[in-house]
Structures are given as C-alpha cells and as structure tokens.
Amino acid sequence: MTTRIAVIGATGYTALELLKILARHPDAEVIIATSRLEDKLSIQDVHPALTNSFDIPLTQLDVETIGSEVDFVFSCLPHAASANTVRDLMRGGVKVVDFSADYRLNDVAVYEKWYGVEHPDRERLGSVPYGLPELFRDDIRDANLVANPGCYPTSAILALTPLLQEKLISHRDIIVNSMSGVSGAGRNTNAAFQYCMANESVKAYGVGTHRHAPEISQYCTSAAGEICEVLFTPHLVPMHRGIFTTCYVRPSEGVSASDAMSALRDAYREEQFVRVVNHPVETKNVANTNYCDLAVFENGDRLVVVSAIDNLIKGAAGAAVQNFNLMCGYEEATALL
Amino acid sequence: MTTRIAVIGATGYTALELLKILARHPDAEVIIATSRLEDKLSIQDVHPALTNSFDIPLTQLDVETIGSEVDFVFSCLPHAASANTVRDLMRGGVKVVDFSADYRLNDVAVYEKWYGVEHPDRERLGSVPYGLPELFRDDIRDANLVANPGCYPTSAILALTPLLQEKLISHRDIIVNSMSGVSGAGRNTNAAFQYCMANESVKAYGVGTHRHAPEISQYCTSAAGEICEVLFTPHLVPMHRGIFTTCYVRPSEGVSASDAMSALRDAYREEQFVRVVNHPVETKNVANTNYCDLAVFENGDRLVVVSAIDNLIKGAAGAAVQNFNLMCGYEEATALL
Amino acid sequence: MTTRIAVIGATGYTALELLKILARHPDAEVIIATSRLEDKLSIQDVHPALTNSFDIPLTQLDVETIGSEVDFVFSCLPHAASANTVRDLMRGGVKVVDFSADYRLNDVAVYEKWYGVEHPDRERLGSVPYGLPELFRDDIRDANLVANPGCYPTSAILALTPLLQEKLISHRDIIVNSMSGVSGAGRNTNAAFQYCMANESVKAYGVGTHRHAPEISQYCTSAAGEICEVLFTPHLVPMHRGIFTTCYVRPSEGVSASDAMSALRDAYREEQFVRVVNHPVETKNVANTNYCDLAVFENGDRLVVVSAIDNLIKGAAGAAVQNFNLMCGYEEATALL
Amino acid sequence: MTTRIAVIGATGYTALELLKILARHPDAEVIIATSRLEDKLSIQDVHPALTNSFDIPLTQLDVETIGSEVDFVFSCLPHAASANTVRDLMRGGVKVVDFSADYRLNDVAVYEKWYGVEHPDRERLGSVPYGLPELFRDDIRDANLVANPGCYPTSAILALTPLLQEKLISHRDIIVNSMSGVSGAGRNTNAAFQYCMANESVKAYGVGTHRHAPEISQYCTSAAGEICEVLFTPHLVPMHRGIFTTCYVRPSEGVSASDAMSALRDAYREEQFVRVVNHPVETKNVANTNYCDLAVFENGDRLVVVSAIDNLIKGAAGAAVQNFNLMCGYEEATALL
C-alpha cells in the first residue's frame, strides 16, 4: 500500500539523496515538496539529477494542506524551525521523521545550551525515539515521530554502544575524532565551502563546540549506564561524502581488540547495514550505501575503534528511509540495498 | 660560494621537491643525481616539471665519484640502504642530510624492533642531530650528518615540544591523530595509492604499528624529561600534499588553551617557519611552503593542539634545505620563502 | 525466472559496478566469478564494498564448467583474450555480453590495424549487435552475443546518431573532444594513474591513436549513410567517474541548436536512460546512474553537442545489464533505476 | 631600487598569488592594498597563507593617496570599474598593470558588445600593449599601462601565434577547446563553485558566449594577418588551478606535427617561460609556475596543438609580474623561477 509523502525543505543535499532513494521505493509517493526560497521552481530545477525520475513543483510550506494530503512527512528544516512545524504537523496525525537536532536530546537544558534557542516543543523531548534502528528498532516501529540521528553521532554511537553495554571499555576518557566530507555542511554558501577553499585542504573545526558532542555523550551515557563526557573533534576533508570516525577508548582489563571485534560482531549479527570487517575500513566502501563499517585495533594501552559511513545516506537520508520503512510496516531495507 | 651537490635516489616525489627548491638556491649546484632503476634517463624524463630548470643525466650510485666531485649529499634512499651508503660517504668527507629514518632513533634496539633490520651503522646512532632547526639549530650547524625528520613527527614534535618542556601538559596519555595527503606514500605503485582507490576516501592505516610512533615518542621524551609513550594513528586523506595533526593532551592544572598558545608563541617568536595562528589552521595555508602552523583549543578536560605542514616541504625537502643552509653557512631561509 | 550468471575477469572496476547492479537484480544470480590472478581469494577480498551483498570464491576460468552451470556470461577480459574465450563459450550455448572491443568493429582489417592482433573469431565480426539498446534494441533482444560499447563511443554515438540520421548535420569534419575520469583506465598500476600523478592535473592522451576513434566513426558512418572520419581526442581529468564529450559539428543549412535539440528529443522520447536537458549538462548529474544527458548549443558556424555519462555505468556495466535484461526477457530497466 | 606598489582589489585568488610572488621579489614593496568590502581587516585576515610574509591593512581605494605614495599599481578590479579607476590613476603618473579585460580589446564596439557596458576610457583602446611578453616585449617595456591577458587567451595565443605567423596553419576553422580549474572563477560565491557542486564533475559553460572568444580571435587575427573567427568552448574541471587547451587547426599543405613543433621551438627558443615539450603536456607540470607547456600532434586531417598553464600564475599573477619587471627595468624572471 502506497504512502503519500511530503518532503519539507527539499532543496538541500540530504533532501536530494532522500528523493533519489524514495524514487526507487515501490510504496513511497512523494506528492509535496516545499521550499521557503525556491517557490515556483520545480524540484528538477533545483536537483537536475532527478530529471526523468519524477517531478513536482516546489511549494511553500502549508501545514494544513500537508495534514490533509499526506500520510508521512520528512522534515529537513533547520533546528527550532523544524520542531515548530513538527509540533503542528503531529496534531494533524501525520507521521514524521525529523532530520533536525530538535528531538535528539532528551534534556531541554542541554538542548537550549548547545543550540541557543528556546525549544518550541519541550513536552515531547525525551519521548521521541532516536532513529538508529540497530539500537532502537522497537521504539521506532511504534512511533509517530522519530528523531533522525546526526551524521557524526551515527558513526560514533554504532561503534561504541555494544562495547559500553558489555562493559568492555571504560565510560571515561573517550575521544571521538571524526573526518567528514564537505557535503556534511549542507548546501552552504559560506566561503569555507567553496571548491578552492575546501579542495586540497584539511582542517579541524568546532573544536570543543560542535553540537554533535552532547548527542554522542547522551547515547554513550545510555549505553554505559554511567555518565560519559565524550570528547569530540570533527575535521573537514576534501571529498564529497563520507565520515570516518576514530574512537580512542580504554579497554577494561584483559580486553583485546579481538574481544571487542567479537562483541561488535555479536551485537550486529542480524543487522543488514552494519558490517564488522577484517579488511581496512575506508569511506569508499560505504559511499552511496546505507552501510556502516566497523573495526577495532590495539594501539598502546588503548583500543582504537574505527567507523565509516556515507554521511548523506546512513548518516541522514538512508537512516531516514530505514525509519520510514519501520514506521510504515515495510521491509526495513526496502530501497536501501 | 657554490656548494656542489649529489642527490641520491632522485626519482621520488620528495626528490622532485628538493630539486625544485635547489633550482632556486643561488649557491647550490646539483651535479649528480642517482637512481637505481632509471639509469640512462635524464632527470627531466622522470620529472618533466623540471624542464628548463636544469637537467643532468641519472646515473648509478658510485660512492667514490660522489666523494671526489661533490661537497654535499642529500640521501633519499630507503632505510638501511641509506645508512649503508651514508657510512661510506662520510668516510669521503662529504656532508650529508639523510631523508631516511636511519639516524633518527637513538636506540639501536628500538630501531631494529620497528624496522626489522640490523642497523648498518650502529656506532653513529645517538650522535646525529635531528634535523628540526627550531629545536636543534646549533647541533645541526656543526654537524656533518643530519637526520631529516619524518613528516608526521615534524608536525607533532613542533606542536608538543614547548608544552612538554614548560610542563604545561602531562607527558602521559598523549594521543597524536594525523591525516596525510597521498604523496606521503611516495612514488608507490601499491594499488592502495591508485587514483580510484585513494580519491573520495579516508582510512586509518598502520594503527599501532606505524614507524613514526617511536620517533615521536623519543623526542617528546627528550622534551619532557620523562618517558612519553605517545599513541599515534595516521590516516590517509584524498589530497596530494599536507599533514594535519590533532594532538589530544592533558593540561597541567590551571593551564588554559590560551596559556599554551602563549608558550608556543614564546618558543617560536624568532622562528621564520613556525606560525602560531589565530585563524583556523588548515593545510591549504601551508601547502607548497616550509611553514608549520599551530594552534591550541580547549575540549572537555583536554587541550587539543593542532598542526599543519606540507609533508613534502617542511616535512621533507624544505627541512632538508633548511638543514643544508645551516650546515653550509648560508642564511637559513635561502630558497625557502 | 532466475538467470545463472558467470562474470569472467571479475576483479576490475567495471566488474565491481556490474556486481553491485546484479546484487540488486531480483532475477540475476551470479554463481561463478573468475580471475586469472586472484585465484583462491573470495570476491569480497578484492571488492570489500561487496561485503554483505554476496560472496563467492574467485576461480580460474573453465569454459566447460561455465557451459554446464550458467545461462549467461559477462566477459570482462581484455581484447583478443575475450574473443578467444567467447568463441568457445558460444559453442556451449550460453548467452554472452562482451565488454571488450572484440565484436564492436565490423571490419576485420580495421580491428587488426587498431588492435595489432589477429582476431580470434573473425567469422562473427559484423553480425554481433552493438549493445546500445537506444539504437539497436531489436537486434539485441534476439542475440546470443552482444558487443558492449566503449565508454567514449557511447557518449558520442548517442549524441550524434539522430542528428546524422536526420541529416541535420554534415557527416564531414566532426570533432569529438572527450574528458574522462580516471576509472576509465581500469584497475591500472601504471604510474600515470597513481593518485599523485592524476590528481589536480589534466592532459590529452592517445591523440590520433585512441582505439575508440574507429568505433565512433563506424557507427556515425552507419547513421549518416556516408563515410564519417570522426576526429577523436580524449583527455584525462581528475575525478573518479564520468565522461563529458563535446562534439563540434557543422549544421546543415538553416539548422539551429534548437532544431537539433528537438530532433534529439524526438529520437529519445521513449527512452528511459537518455535525457535531453535544458539545464547544464554535467557529469555529476549522471554519476552512479545509467543516464546519458544531452544538449546542443550554437557556437560560431558550428553546433556543439554535449553529452555526459558515467563511464562505469552507462559506459560499461549499466549498459551491459540493460543488454542482459533485453536478452533474457526482463524489463529493460530492472536494477538500473 | 625598490618600487612602491599598490594592489587594488586585493582579496581575490589572483591577488593572493600576486602578493605571494611580490613577497619574494627583492625590489617590490607593497604598501597599499585596497578592498571595497573588507575595509578594516588586514591582508592576513583575508589571506591567512600570507601570515609572516607581510601584513598591511586593507583600505578603501583612494586614487589620490595612491598617486602620491606609490610608483606602480596592480588593478584587480572587475571590468569597467577597472578602466574607470585606471584612467584616473594614469593622470597621477603611476604605472599600471590591469588584470581586467578593459584594455585587451582594440575595438570599442567589440568591447561594448561582449561586456555590455560603455567603456569608461575609450581613447586608450588600441594603444595599450597586451601583456604577453613573449609576443609584445618591446611595447610592454616602454608602456605605462599594460593589459594583462585573460587566462584562456594566454594558453591559446601562445599555442597558435607562431603557427599563424608562419602560415603553417589556416586562419580559418580554428577550434579552441579549454578546460579550467575552479579558481578561474575567482572568489565566487555562486552555488556552482561550491565544493559539492564542482567536485567530481565536468561541464561546458558559456558555449558561444564566453568573453575570452573575441580576445583570442583578435590576437589570432593579428598573428595571421587575416580575420580569424576562433570558436572557443571552455569547460570546468574539478581541480584548483590549471588550464589545458586543445586547439584543432588545419595545417597548410604538407605541414606535419613535427614541422609545427619545430616552428614553436624556434619561436620560443629564447623564452624562459614557454616550453615546447616531447613528454605529455599536463597541467601538473606547470602548476604553481609561470611556465606554458606546448606540443603538437596529428589527428586525422588536423593538427592538435595542446597547451597547459597555471591559470593563476602564467594566466594572471605571474604574467603580471613579468610585465611589472619589464616596465620597471628589472630582470624579467625576477621572483618567477
């Protein structure tokens, strides 16, 4: 049975990936695509890669129309704007996957500290499932609203959760060092993301201030059952897509890399989209896929857990469709393999 | 006064950069260039970028000829092969900068463990200055043989030394996370360095096994006056040149990022090639230069010290010419600005 | 109904793309994958991106086993070696798509001049359909052997054929200027395709000598009904995948760019994989797809016809699966959208 | 003797390259740098790569101050704005190299047709030397104002001029097909030049409408002594810097590629910055240099003349300093090798 869909904020890179995946989905029909800025254009004017796949006009966001015409909404709005709209949409009975950070953090105070705005829908915080099906599948299946995870957190949380749950590593002194391709910045006109500024260059950014830090810490804390203050540092590297995350953790006594690999293998044995691999983890192997590749190494007195995803797919649009499939009762991998 | 020069192992990327710099040097005359493999070709056949700059034939290495015809040798041979040759060259009275790792480690046992070969010139180990003029200028000036530093160690040691010397950071639990452009692998025909394998991809490699780890540890230990076991993890990123290093260190009590920045500024106040900067450190700003850019940030309970160099220049050929200038009595920055 | 498949020469970039597409195909089952060199490895050892998709061992090519176990063969062998094997396979009754150039040229003399070897299966030349379904669909549907087109020829022939057929352009003085990403060279260990040699560089190669020139000329000649000697020049550009072709042609009197666009639109109106577009043609819009994008411009007294494909998909593996679908009676676009 | 310099419009990529070169020039002292937008910042705020090289504040353009304080101006303003300012500066007696297109075309009508504005300094058109020293050295030496050539025209005109002058090729039916790295677009915030739009993609642009077409035609016409209507098509390729130009020309009867190579060699025998090479012409060999590499091939009934430059150096800032050196009586190659 077909699900009628609206994509809100349809002009970004993530929305493009989402629309490509949905175009392959046998039961998904996108009938509304909105844009604050590009009204009167068609979706193909903004995303010429979609030519021949499908085309609809871009329209202004209208909550009532959406409520009456669609069953499901993917919200690609910025934080705060998104919760503001999602709150209204929920009243109309549609199901929603929210790409913004608005429903990822459980604690209003943490949200308001890191995002610097008042949360427009405080009551819901803490009761919205986090859209990592590998960890929260049952909650997602039953939910009307799911918070799609951040790209960096996806790469880190999938790597660390089983190890924390099994107490194979300490919850203290976890360092998450990540590298992202430039699409992570979205369709951003900031000079830093011009080709000649980003190409052939690497830099750290947001050191100590990146908003994905509390998100990683929150889910590591849940997994460990102890407060984790994860130290997170992202870097920009010259490629289109991909995140590579290197986690420096302290093994519990006697725990080897091989023990940690086994624990990851056990945890993800039934998962279609998490691969614990013996060959080198590299972003090229997961590019344009919904996979997350993981491996563990020993280095001095630490374990080094490495993780690779496509930030636009498993880190955004792919996870969103995985959640959509669960929420609508489709086979979880539909359109994702 | 002109110095007559031989470049041994002249076909690699590092040798190309070296030859470009020497072509701009008013007092350097390269008269011999050797290659094991490319005998009978000219240097321009191998490095067409040098066309019009200068040209000489590539010849087989002949220690006696070199001893009688040149004053100075840059040895770009692989480890073990290099010390083998350098030992013989030194008897002939020429001065040498050695690009290999052969004279960087002071301890024969450490060398033989990490490099897996017997050292061909054990007696000299421990008495050869390490070619970082910012730290060992006087020793270099007086030396006949200098060990040119590894590229990763250069980026890490310049970042950490003043902080360790001033006890602003702990000598324990130092994590050095580095990213290198592909030229760091040299002119390597391994499939991993083909364009389609390296482009649009990031990976960690040599985790726990990279030979630059003991080199970083040794010079951090010297600086700290305490044994440092630095944990080092390199990554390959899709660009030609550049190293970006992110060091996670523990500040001594009360030490802020700003304190650490001040200490770096003080340490390098007179240095032409180390810049402690307030703008973002990025490899693009040091590409094709002999600069090392540094900055310090706070992140949780750590300081994060970041460092960027061009691996082929400050991490190899530029440092070598800096050493050459010191050893021959030229102005240190000649041909390097 | 499932088709059992062998992929011969399964270790290259094209084979990887083919295997990815076939993994999504509901009716294709790859049961044999051969490699001359990588015997005893599994397919995932060579293509780690396939982990979890499917895995089979790499075996040595054995024509009899293939003949008895599979229905369909994709031959990814080099020229001459391919025809040699295909000839034997055809006796066994399997259907074959041949990726090599062996069955693309109709004239033995032209083949032997450009490829410098005796053709191992001369009798078949001239009777094997050229695998561009947009032009030769009926022949492909009925064939047991199809010659998969070259990547550059695909981009040029789709752009020029309707214009030549309709006599909108002259058959004389056609210049085809192409740019290809590095994957066009295949899994090639030649130094020219190392990352540091190919990145941040552009060059022309094979000027006047590239073997795709006679292939383009032959199909332009067929379309025009007059002998076309197309002048072809390929260039290597620093990207993984994609071909952009710029054709300089002489319009017949009174023919405008807009007339030519209309003719292309008419010719490809029913085609799912050819798009005649008003927005800029760029390889990014066709990357990882089976599309060919086309447009026409006026420039001085010429028309400029531009064309973009993904060299690994529409220029190789995608076209091959399109042919497979036709030859086996599946919906032509299966696994390709 | 030192020349005091102002750089007008100092924030672009070209200005950055210019400032890097001038920082190495023993007799050039940049004392004024202006910017319409970035007033109150220092030059290092905008170009952090210049840290330690030199630093001055960015100021608003003030023609009188410039006239009284400097001897030489590099104008990096956009077309029309540049001539407007240059006209006033010339009254003050300073010498000027103008990077804009304002003084490159001799015919006011051609200028006004292609640039769509009234020319602010019509009287000077036709008497300002074109800053290609290889062709117009004597005029440049005597001039107070020089029109710095366009990047594409530099690559094409150096390739074609000797062949046209010697009548080795026809002046008719010349096709110039060029590819440029993204820095050719300048510091451009247009979405098309964002990393994720330009990376891994190739496109043609400005087909039939690019303003460098009349510039190329004008200087080919001068060289041939006959009206040349050169057909020019530029393409954008995913790299930072470099232009590769492929010229399709008709040889005069009996003229081979080798004859054409000889003619180029003869023409440029004394030139330091033009190399006629036997190895493949590729942009990597000229990147970060002031060289132009040339070669000629046969292809069908055409000759194909290929040319590579660094668009920011020989195509802009390097040529400008070459002109500066000539106009001020310095050795022409100063700071350029």
PDB file of N, CA, C and O in Angstrom, chain A residues 24 48-49 51-53 199-200 272 275 279 285 288 291 337, chain C residues 24 48-49 51-53 199-200 272 275 279 285 288 291 337:
ATOM      1  N   ARG A  24      13.160   5.120  -5.824  1.00  0.00           N
ATOM      2  CA  ARG A  24      13.325   3.669  -6.031  1.00  0.00           C
ATOM      3  C   ARG A  24      12.389   2.843  -5.151  1.00  0.00           C
ATOM      4  O   ARG A  24      12.397   1.609  -5.223  1.00  0.00           O
ATOM      5  N   PRO A  48      18.749  18.873 -10.784  1.00  0.00           N
ATOM      6  CA  PRO A  48      18.636  18.336 -12.149  1.00  0.00           C
ATOM      7  C   PRO A  48      18.933  16.837 -12.228  1.00  0.00           C
ATOM      8  O   PRO A  48      18.477  16.186 -13.167  1.00  0.00           O
ATOM      9  N   ALA A  49      19.643  16.306 -11.260  1.00  0.00           N
ATOM     10  CA  ALA A  49      19.910  14.868 -11.290  1.00  0.00           C
ATOM     11  C   ALA A  49      18.621  14.048 -11.242  1.00  0.00           C
ATOM     12  O   ALA A  49      18.607  12.874 -11.601  1.00  0.00           O
ATOM     13  N   THR A  51      15.960  14.579 -13.005  1.00  0.00           N
ATOM     14  CA  THR A  51      15.260  14.588 -14.296  1.00  0.00           C
ATOM     15  C   THR A  51      14.917  13.158 -14.706  1.00  0.00           C
ATOM     16  O   THR A  51      15.758  12.272 -14.633  1.00  0.00           O
ATOM     17  N   ASN A  52      13.697  12.973 -15.151  1.00  0.00           N
ATOM     18  CA  ASN A  52      13.159  11.662 -15.539  1.00  0.00           C
ATOM     19  C   ASN A  52      12.747  10.794 -14.353  1.00  0.00           C
ATOM     20  O   ASN A  52      11.962   9.871 -14.529  1.00  0.00           O
ATOM     21  N   SER A  53      13.294  11.021 -13.163  1.00  0.00           N
ATOM     22  CA  SER A  53      12.875  10.203 -12.016  1.00  0.00           C
ATOM     23  C   SER A  53      11.471  10.596 -11.612  1.00  0.00           C
ATOM     24  O   SER A  53      10.569   9.786 -11.554  1.00  0.00           O
ATOM     25  N   ASN A 199      39.086  22.295  -1.286  1.00  0.00           N
ATOM     26  CA  ASN A 199      39.854  21.286  -2.004  1.00  0.00           C
ATOM     27  C   ASN A 199      41.307  21.281  -1.522  1.00  0.00           C
ATOM     28  O   ASN A 199      41.852  22.321  -1.163  1.00  0.00           O
ATOM     29  N   GLU A 200      41.939  20.127  -1.534  1.00  0.00           N
ATOM     30  CA  GLU A 200      43.343  20.006  -1.166  1.00  0.00           C
ATOM     31  C   GLU A 200      43.622  20.662   0.180  1.00  0.00           C
ATOM     32  O   GLU A 200      44.650  21.324   0.357  1.00  0.00           O
ATOM     33  N   GLN A 272      21.515  -5.768   8.738  1.00  0.00           N
ATOM     34  CA  GLN A 272      21.876  -5.731   7.324  1.00  0.00           C
ATOM     35  C   GLN A 272      22.838  -4.597   7.002  1.00  0.00           C
ATOM     36  O   GLN A 272      23.523  -4.635   6.000  1.00  0.00           O
ATOM     37  N   ARG A 275      28.517  -3.590   9.201  1.00  0.00           N
ATOM     38  CA  ARG A 275      29.457  -4.650   8.840  1.00  0.00           C
ATOM     39  C   ARG A 275      30.714  -4.520   9.702  1.00  0.00           C
ATOM     40  O   ARG A 275      31.353  -3.462   9.707  1.00  0.00           O
ATOM     41  N   HIS A 279      38.941  -6.367   6.555  1.00  0.00           N
ATOM     42  CA  HIS A 279      39.701  -5.528   5.612  1.00  0.00           C
ATOM     43  C   HIS A 279      39.685  -4.090   6.123  1.00  0.00           C
ATOM     44  O   HIS A 279      38.891  -3.745   6.995  1.00  0.00           O
ATOM     45  N   ASN A 285      34.240   2.312   0.637  1.00  0.00           N
ATOM     46  CA  ASN A 285      33.452   1.078   0.636  1.00  0.00           C
ATOM     47  C   ASN A 285      32.004   1.289   1.070  1.00  0.00           C
ATOM     48  O   ASN A 285      31.165   0.414   0.867  1.00  0.00           O
ATOM     49  N   ASN A 288      27.706   6.021  -1.058  1.00  0.00           N
ATOM     50  CA  ASN A 288      26.458   5.746  -1.774  1.00  0.00           C
ATOM     51  C   ASN A 288      25.722   4.508  -1.257  1.00  0.00           C
ATOM     52  O   ASN A 288      24.895   3.947  -1.972  1.00  0.00           O
ATOM     53  N   TYR A 291      25.454   1.396   4.499  1.00  0.00           N
ATOM     54  CA  TYR A 291      26.285   0.611   5.419  1.00  0.00           C
ATOM     55  C   TYR A 291      27.061   1.479   6.406  1.00  0.00           C
ATOM     56  O   TYR A 291      27.428   2.616   6.105  1.00  0.00           O
ATOM     57  N   LEU A 337      19.121  -1.197  -0.623  1.00  0.00           N
ATOM     58  CA  LEU A 337      20.213  -2.109  -0.991  1.00  0.00           C
ATOM     59  C   LEU A 337      20.594  -1.922  -2.458  1.00  0.00           C
ATOM     60  O   LEU A 337      19.902  -1.260  -3.200  1.00  0.00           O
TER      61      LEU A 337
ATOM     62  N   ARG C  24      21.391  -6.138  -6.937  1.00  0.00           N
ATOM     63  CA  ARG C  24      20.056  -5.542  -6.766  1.00  0.00           C
ATOM     64  C   ARG C  24      19.018  -6.155  -7.712  1.00  0.00           C
ATOM     65  O   ARG C  24      17.847  -5.787  -7.660  1.00  0.00           O
ATOM     66  N   PRO C  48      35.965  -5.201  -1.301  1.00  0.00           N
ATOM     67  CA  PRO C  48      35.370  -5.177   0.046  1.00  0.00           C
ATOM     68  C   PRO C  48      34.032  -4.447   0.090  1.00  0.00           C
ATOM     69  O   PRO C  48      33.223  -4.705   0.986  1.00  0.00           O
ATOM     70  N   ALA C  49      33.776  -3.567  -0.876  1.00  0.00           N
ATOM     71  CA  ALA C  49      32.480  -2.872  -0.880  1.00  0.00           C
ATOM     72  C   ALA C  49      31.323  -3.855  -1.020  1.00  0.00           C
ATOM     73  O   ALA C  49      30.192  -3.524  -0.681  1.00  0.00           O
ATOM     74  N   THR C  51      30.946  -6.607   0.650  1.00  0.00           N
ATOM     75  CA  THR C  51      30.681  -7.309   1.907  1.00  0.00           C
ATOM     76  C   THR C  51      29.193  -7.203   2.268  1.00  0.00           C
ATOM     77  O   THR C  51      28.607  -6.141   2.188  1.00  0.00           O
ATOM     78  N   ASN C  52      28.637  -8.322   2.642  1.00  0.00           N
ATOM     79  CA  ASN C  52      27.201  -8.450   2.968  1.00  0.00           C
ATOM     80  C   ASN C  52      26.306  -8.532   1.741  1.00  0.00           C
ATOM     81  O   ASN C  52      25.172  -8.993   1.861  1.00  0.00           O
ATOM     82  N   SER C  53      26.770  -8.049   0.580  1.00  0.00           N
ATOM     83  CA  SER C  53      25.905  -8.156  -0.599  1.00  0.00           C
ATOM     84  C   SER C  53      25.867  -9.605  -1.042  1.00  0.00           C
ATOM     85  O   SER C  53      24.816 -10.208  -1.149  1.00  0.00           O
ATOM     86  N   ASN C 199      45.852  13.412  -9.812  1.00  0.00           N
ATOM     87  CA  ASN C 199      45.101  14.430  -9.105  1.00  0.00           C
ATOM     88  C   ASN C 199      45.559  15.824  -9.512  1.00  0.00           C
ATOM     89  O   ASN C 199      46.731  16.037  -9.805  1.00  0.00           O
ATOM     90  N   GLU C 200      44.643  16.779  -9.500  1.00  0.00           N
ATOM     91  CA  GLU C 200      44.972  18.174  -9.814  1.00  0.00           C
ATOM     92  C   GLU C 200      45.734  18.286 -11.128  1.00  0.00           C
ATOM     93  O   GLU C 200      46.676  19.069 -11.256  1.00  0.00           O
ATOM     94  N   GLN C 272      14.226   5.610 -21.466  1.00  0.00           N
ATOM     95  CA  GLN C 272      14.308   5.891 -20.032  1.00  0.00           C
ATOM     96  C   GLN C 272      15.672   6.451 -19.626  1.00  0.00           C
ATOM     97  O   GLN C 272      15.798   7.074 -18.592  1.00  0.00           O
ATOM     98  N   ARG C 275      18.445  11.613 -21.565  1.00  0.00           N
ATOM     99  CA  ARG C 275      17.715  12.823 -21.191  1.00  0.00           C
ATOM    100  C   ARG C 275      18.254  14.010 -21.994  1.00  0.00           C
ATOM    101  O   ARG C 275      19.460  14.296 -21.931  1.00  0.00           O
ATOM    102  N   HIS C 279      18.860  22.286 -18.543  1.00  0.00           N
ATOM    103  CA  HIS C 279      19.843  22.726 -17.546  1.00  0.00           C
ATOM    104  C   HIS C 279      21.229  22.288 -18.013  1.00  0.00           C
ATOM    105  O   HIS C 279      21.357  21.456 -18.912  1.00  0.00           O
ATOM    106  N   ASN C 285      25.427  15.006 -12.580  1.00  0.00           N
ATOM    107  CA  ASN C 285      24.013  14.631 -12.647  1.00  0.00           C
ATOM    108  C   ASN C 285      23.799  13.202 -13.132  1.00  0.00           C
ATOM    109  O   ASN C 285      22.700  12.661 -12.983  1.00  0.00           O
ATOM    110  N   ASN C 288      26.889   7.587 -11.045  1.00  0.00           N
ATOM    111  CA  ASN C 288      26.224   6.458 -10.392  1.00  0.00           C
ATOM    112  C   ASN C 288      24.846   6.162 -10.987  1.00  0.00           C
ATOM    113  O   ASN C 288      24.007   5.544 -10.321  1.00  0.00           O
ATOM    114  N   TYR C 291      22.060   7.046 -16.843  1.00  0.00           N
ATOM    115  CA  TYR C 291      21.593   8.093 -17.754  1.00  0.00           C
ATOM    116  C   TYR C 291      22.701   8.593 -18.680  1.00  0.00           C
ATOM    117  O   TYR C 291      23.881   8.597 -18.329  1.00  0.00           O
ATOM    118  N   LEU C 337      17.437   1.634 -12.090  1.00  0.00           N
ATOM    119  CA  LEU C 337      16.868   2.945 -11.706  1.00  0.00           C
ATOM    120  C   LEU C 337      17.084   3.204 -10.218  1.00  0.00           C
ATOM    121  O   LEU C 337      17.442   2.306  -9.465  1.00  0.00           O
TER     122      LEU C 337
END
